[in-house]
């Protein structure tokens, strides 16, 4: 789907201690480490792309299993994908998105809380339930 990039993370340097994944924060004002409990839904919004951290929004899921749903508000194209490996998701502006934790999950969002507040639109008329 145009405006969505989903990429499995590659191990940078695995050894007997565990795994390392390299991340780039270039052009980002910050990052938020998040945990979500099984059965919860995050997102249910879209971004205008007014801030660097939301154009595109970058979410990196490190553990657990999640269902990612998105809908392009211009073309009305929809997509749902189940994510079960460390994955990077890029979400362009004007794409409604939701992340349902099918198990407990951990993730990082590459933006600050302030950017999130400035550039998030919640419009219940565009939810998955109304399509």
PDB file of C-alpha atoms in Angstrom:
ATOM      1  CA  UNK A   1       0.000   0.000   0.000  1.00  0.00           C
ATOM      2  CA  UNK A   2       1.377   3.399  -0.932  1.00  0.00           C
ATOM      3  CA  UNK A   3       2.368   5.429   2.147  1.00  0.00           C
ATOM      4  CA  UNK A   4       3.140   2.371   4.291  1.00  0.00           C
ATOM      5  CA  UNK A   5       6.556   0.721   4.559  1.00  0.00           C
ATOM      6  CA  UNK A   6       6.883  -2.408   6.711  1.00  0.00           C
ATOM      7  CA  UNK A   7      10.381  -3.821   7.118  1.00  0.00           C
ATOM      8  CA  UNK A   8      11.616  -6.702   9.273  1.00  0.00           C
ATOM      9  CA  UNK A   9      14.596  -5.565  11.347  1.00  0.00           C
ATOM     10  CA  UNK A  10      17.888  -7.293  10.654  1.00  0.00           C
ATOM     11  CA  UNK A  11      20.118  -8.482  13.471  1.00  0.00           C
ATOM     12  CA  UNK A  12      23.212  -6.297  13.515  1.00  0.00           C
ATOM     13  CA  UNK A  13      25.431  -8.325  15.795  1.00  0.00           C
ATOM     14  CA  UNK A  14      23.953 -11.421  17.441  1.00  0.00           C
ATOM     15  CA  UNK A  15      26.144 -13.319  19.899  1.00  0.00           C
ATOM     16  CA  UNK A  16      25.809 -15.535  22.959  1.00  0.00           C
ATOM     17  CA  UNK A  17      24.445 -12.615  25.046  1.00  0.00           C
ATOM     18  CA  UNK A  18      21.511 -11.920  22.740  1.00  0.00           C
ATOM     19  CA  UNK A  19      20.687  -9.759  19.746  1.00  0.00           C
ATOM     20  CA  UNK A  20      21.483  -6.197  18.655  1.00  0.00           C
ATOM     21  CA  UNK A  21      19.441  -4.130  16.217  1.00  0.00           C
ATOM     22  CA  UNK A  22      20.809  -0.851  14.860  1.00  0.00           C
ATOM     23  CA  UNK A  23      18.387   2.103  14.730  1.00  0.00           C
ATOM     24  CA  UNK A  24      18.744   5.533  13.178  1.00  0.00           C
ATOM     25  CA  UNK A  25      17.253   8.580  14.918  1.00  0.00           C
ATOM     26  CA  UNK A  26      18.394  10.996  12.191  1.00  0.00           C
ATOM     27  CA  UNK A  27      16.059  13.975  11.894  1.00  0.00           C
ATOM     28  CA  UNK A  28      14.027  12.929  14.933  1.00  0.00           C
ATOM     29  CA  UNK A  29      13.464  15.069  18.016  1.00  0.00           C
ATOM     30  CA  UNK A  30      13.201  12.076  20.311  1.00  0.00           C
ATOM     31  CA  UNK A  31      11.772   8.644  20.818  1.00  0.00           C
ATOM     32  CA  UNK A  32       9.238   7.010  23.117  1.00  0.00           C
ATOM     33  CA  UNK A  33       9.568   3.473  24.494  1.00  0.00           C
ATOM     34  CA  UNK A  34       6.101   1.955  24.876  1.00  0.00           C
ATOM     35  CA  UNK A  35       4.558  -1.226  26.212  1.00  0.00           C
ATOM     36  CA  UNK A  36       1.053  -2.316  25.333  1.00  0.00           C
ATOM     37  CA  UNK A  37      -0.993  -5.014  27.020  1.00  0.00           C
ATOM     38  CA  UNK A  38      -2.645  -7.851  25.125  1.00  0.00           C
ATOM     39  CA  UNK A  39      -6.027  -6.849  23.694  1.00  0.00           C
ATOM     40  CA  UNK A  40      -5.395  -3.091  23.744  1.00  0.00           C
ATOM     41  CA  UNK A  41      -5.567  -0.904  20.642  1.00  0.00           C
ATOM     42  CA  UNK A  42      -3.288   2.078  20.063  1.00  0.00           C
ATOM     43  CA  UNK A  43      -3.455   4.714  17.392  1.00  0.00           C
ATOM     44  CA  UNK A  44      -6.921   5.083  15.913  1.00  0.00           C
ATOM     45  CA  UNK A  45      -5.749   8.319  14.359  1.00  0.00           C
ATOM     46  CA  UNK A  46      -3.814   9.869  11.486  1.00  0.00           C
ATOM     47  CA  UNK A  47      -1.229  12.626  11.166  1.00  0.00           C
ATOM     48  CA  UNK A  48      -1.077  15.738   9.007  1.00  0.00           C
ATOM     49  CA  UNK A  49       2.716  15.561   8.609  1.00  0.00           C
ATOM     50  CA  UNK A  50       3.342  19.025  10.094  1.00  0.00           C
ATOM     51  CA  UNK A  51       6.206  17.769  12.301  1.00  0.00           C
ATOM     52  CA  UNK A  52       9.337  15.834  11.309  1.00  0.00           C
ATOM     53  CA  UNK A  53       8.491  13.022  13.717  1.00  0.00           C
ATOM     54  CA  UNK A  54       5.164  12.398  11.980  1.00  0.00           C
ATOM     55  CA  UNK A  55       6.260  12.736   8.346  1.00  0.00           C
ATOM     56  CA  UNK A  56       6.478   9.806   8.222  1.00  0.00           C
ATOM     57  CA  UNK A  57       5.656   8.367  11.618  1.00  0.00           C
ATOM     58  CA  UNK A  58       8.053   5.521  12.455  1.00  0.00           C
ATOM     59  CA  UNK A  59       7.081   2.735  14.859  1.00  0.00           C
ATOM     60  CA  UNK A  60       9.422  -0.131  15.688  1.00  0.00           C
ATOM     61  CA  UNK A  61       7.894  -3.236  17.270  1.00  0.00           C
ATOM     62  CA  UNK A  62      10.448  -5.280  19.180  1.00  0.00           C
ATOM     63  CA  UNK A  63       8.509  -8.046  20.854  1.00  0.00           C
ATOM     64  CA  UNK A  64       5.117  -9.676  20.835  1.00  0.00           C
ATOM     65  CA  UNK A  65       2.509 -10.093  18.131  1.00  0.00           C
ATOM     66  CA  UNK A  66       0.405  -7.207  16.827  1.00  0.00           C
ATOM     67  CA  UNK A  67      -2.184  -6.552  14.138  1.00  0.00           C
ATOM     68  CA  UNK A  68      -1.565  -3.357  12.170  1.00  0.00           C
ATOM     69  CA  UNK A  69      -4.559  -1.881  10.315  1.00  0.00           C
ATOM     70  CA  UNK A  70      -4.367   1.179   8.085  1.00  0.00           C
ATOM     71  CA  UNK A  71      -6.574   3.078   5.650  1.00  0.00           C
ATOM     72  CA  UNK A  72      -5.505   5.744   3.176  1.00  0.00           C
ATOM     73  CA  UNK A  73      -7.999   8.547   3.742  1.00  0.00           C
ATOM     74  CA  UNK A  74      -7.612   9.800   0.165  1.00  0.00           C
ATOM     75  CA  UNK A  75      -7.836   6.551  -1.830  1.00  0.00           C
ATOM     76  CA  UNK A  76      -9.822   4.555   0.787  1.00  0.00           C
ATOM     77  CA  UNK A  77      -7.407   1.621   0.269  1.00  0.00           C
ATOM     78  CA  UNK A  78      -7.135  -0.562   3.401  1.00  0.00           C
ATOM     79  CA  UNK A  79      -4.593  -3.064   4.667  1.00  0.00           C
ATOM     80  CA  UNK A  80      -4.261  -5.339   7.704  1.00  0.00           C
ATOM     81  CA  UNK A  81      -1.070  -7.225   8.543  1.00  0.00           C
ATOM     82  CA  UNK A  82      -0.037  -9.355  11.526  1.00  0.00           C
ATOM     83  CA  UNK A  83       3.451  -8.561  12.800  1.00  0.00           C
ATOM     84  CA  UNK A  84       5.349 -11.189  14.777  1.00  0.00           C
ATOM     85  CA  UNK A  85       9.026 -10.316  14.303  1.00  0.00           C
ATOM     86  CA  UNK A  86      11.007  -7.159  15.142  1.00  0.00           C
ATOM     87  CA  UNK A  87       9.596  -4.773  12.531  1.00  0.00           C
ATOM     88  CA  UNK A  88       9.818  -1.126  11.471  1.00  0.00           C
ATOM     89  CA  UNK A  89       6.603   0.506  10.217  1.00  0.00           C
ATOM     90  CA  UNK A  90       6.575   3.874   8.433  1.00  0.00           C
ATOM     91  CA  UNK A  91       3.201   5.626   8.173  1.00  0.00           C
ATOM     92  CA  UNK A  92       2.784   8.573   5.802  1.00  0.00           C
ATOM     93  CA  UNK A  93       0.485  11.512   6.637  1.00  0.00           C
ATOM     94  CA  UNK A  94      -3.259  11.072   5.989  1.00  0.00           C
ATOM     95  CA  UNK A  95      -3.172   7.329   6.707  1.00  0.00           C
ATOM     96  CA  UNK A  96      -5.501   6.197   9.488  1.00  0.00           C
ATOM     97  CA  UNK A  97      -3.725   3.563  11.586  1.00  0.00           C
ATOM     98  CA  UNK A  98      -4.410   1.251  14.507  1.00  0.00           C
ATOM     99  CA  UNK A  99      -2.181  -1.235  16.297  1.00  0.00           C
ATOM    100  CA  UNK A 100      -3.865  -4.060  18.205  1.00  0.00           C
ATOM    101  CA  UNK A 101      -1.699  -5.994  20.669  1.00  0.00           C
ATOM    102  CA  UNK A 102      -2.487  -9.675  20.108  1.00  0.00           C
ATOM    103  CA  UNK A 103       0.019 -10.408  22.913  1.00  0.00           C
ATOM    104  CA  UNK A 104       1.852  -8.005  25.222  1.00  0.00           C
ATOM    105  CA  UNK A 105       4.134  -5.932  22.957  1.00  0.00           C
ATOM    106  CA  UNK A 106       7.037  -3.522  23.273  1.00  0.00           C
ATOM    107  CA  UNK A 107       7.745  -0.793  20.743  1.00  0.00           C
ATOM    108  CA  UNK A 108       9.521   2.482  20.119  1.00  0.00           C
ATOM    109  CA  UNK A 109       7.925   5.432  18.359  1.00  0.00           C
ATOM    110  CA  UNK A 110      10.493   7.763  16.766  1.00  0.00           C
ATOM    111  CA  UNK A 111       8.895  11.052  17.754  1.00  0.00           C
ATOM    112  CA  UNK A 112       8.428  13.136  20.842  1.00  0.00           C
ATOM    113  CA  UNK A 113       5.241  13.333  22.872  1.00  0.00           C
ATOM    114  CA  UNK A 114       4.973  17.017  21.906  1.00  0.00           C
ATOM    115  CA  UNK A 115       5.109  16.187  18.175  1.00  0.00           C
ATOM    116  CA  UNK A 116       2.422  13.574  18.730  1.00  0.00           C
ATOM    117  CA  UNK A 117       0.161  16.129  20.410  1.00  0.00           C
ATOM    118  CA  UNK A 118       0.736  18.741  17.678  1.00  0.00           C
ATOM    119  CA  UNK A 119       0.151  16.464  14.702  1.00  0.00           C
ATOM    120  CA  UNK A 120      -2.499  13.875  15.605  1.00  0.00           C
ATOM    121  CA  UNK A 121      -6.069  13.903  14.289  1.00  0.00           C
ATOM    122  CA  UNK A 122      -8.721  11.614  15.777  1.00  0.00           C
ATOM    123  CA  UNK A 123     -11.829  11.538  13.622  1.00  0.00           C
ATOM    124  CA  UNK A 124     -14.182   8.715  14.557  1.00  0.00           C
ATOM    125  CA  UNK A 125     -15.970   8.898  11.190  1.00  0.00           C
ATOM    126  CA  UNK A 126     -12.896   7.342   9.534  1.00  0.00           C
ATOM    127  CA  UNK A 127     -12.542   4.269  11.763  1.00  0.00           C
ATOM    128  CA  UNK A 128     -12.360   0.693  10.538  1.00  0.00           C
ATOM    129  CA  UNK A 129     -15.827   0.026  11.924  1.00  0.00           C
ATOM    130  CA  UNK A 130     -17.380   2.478   9.466  1.00  0.00           C
ATOM    131  CA  UNK A 131     -15.888   1.013   6.277  1.00  0.00           C
TER     132      UNK A 131
END
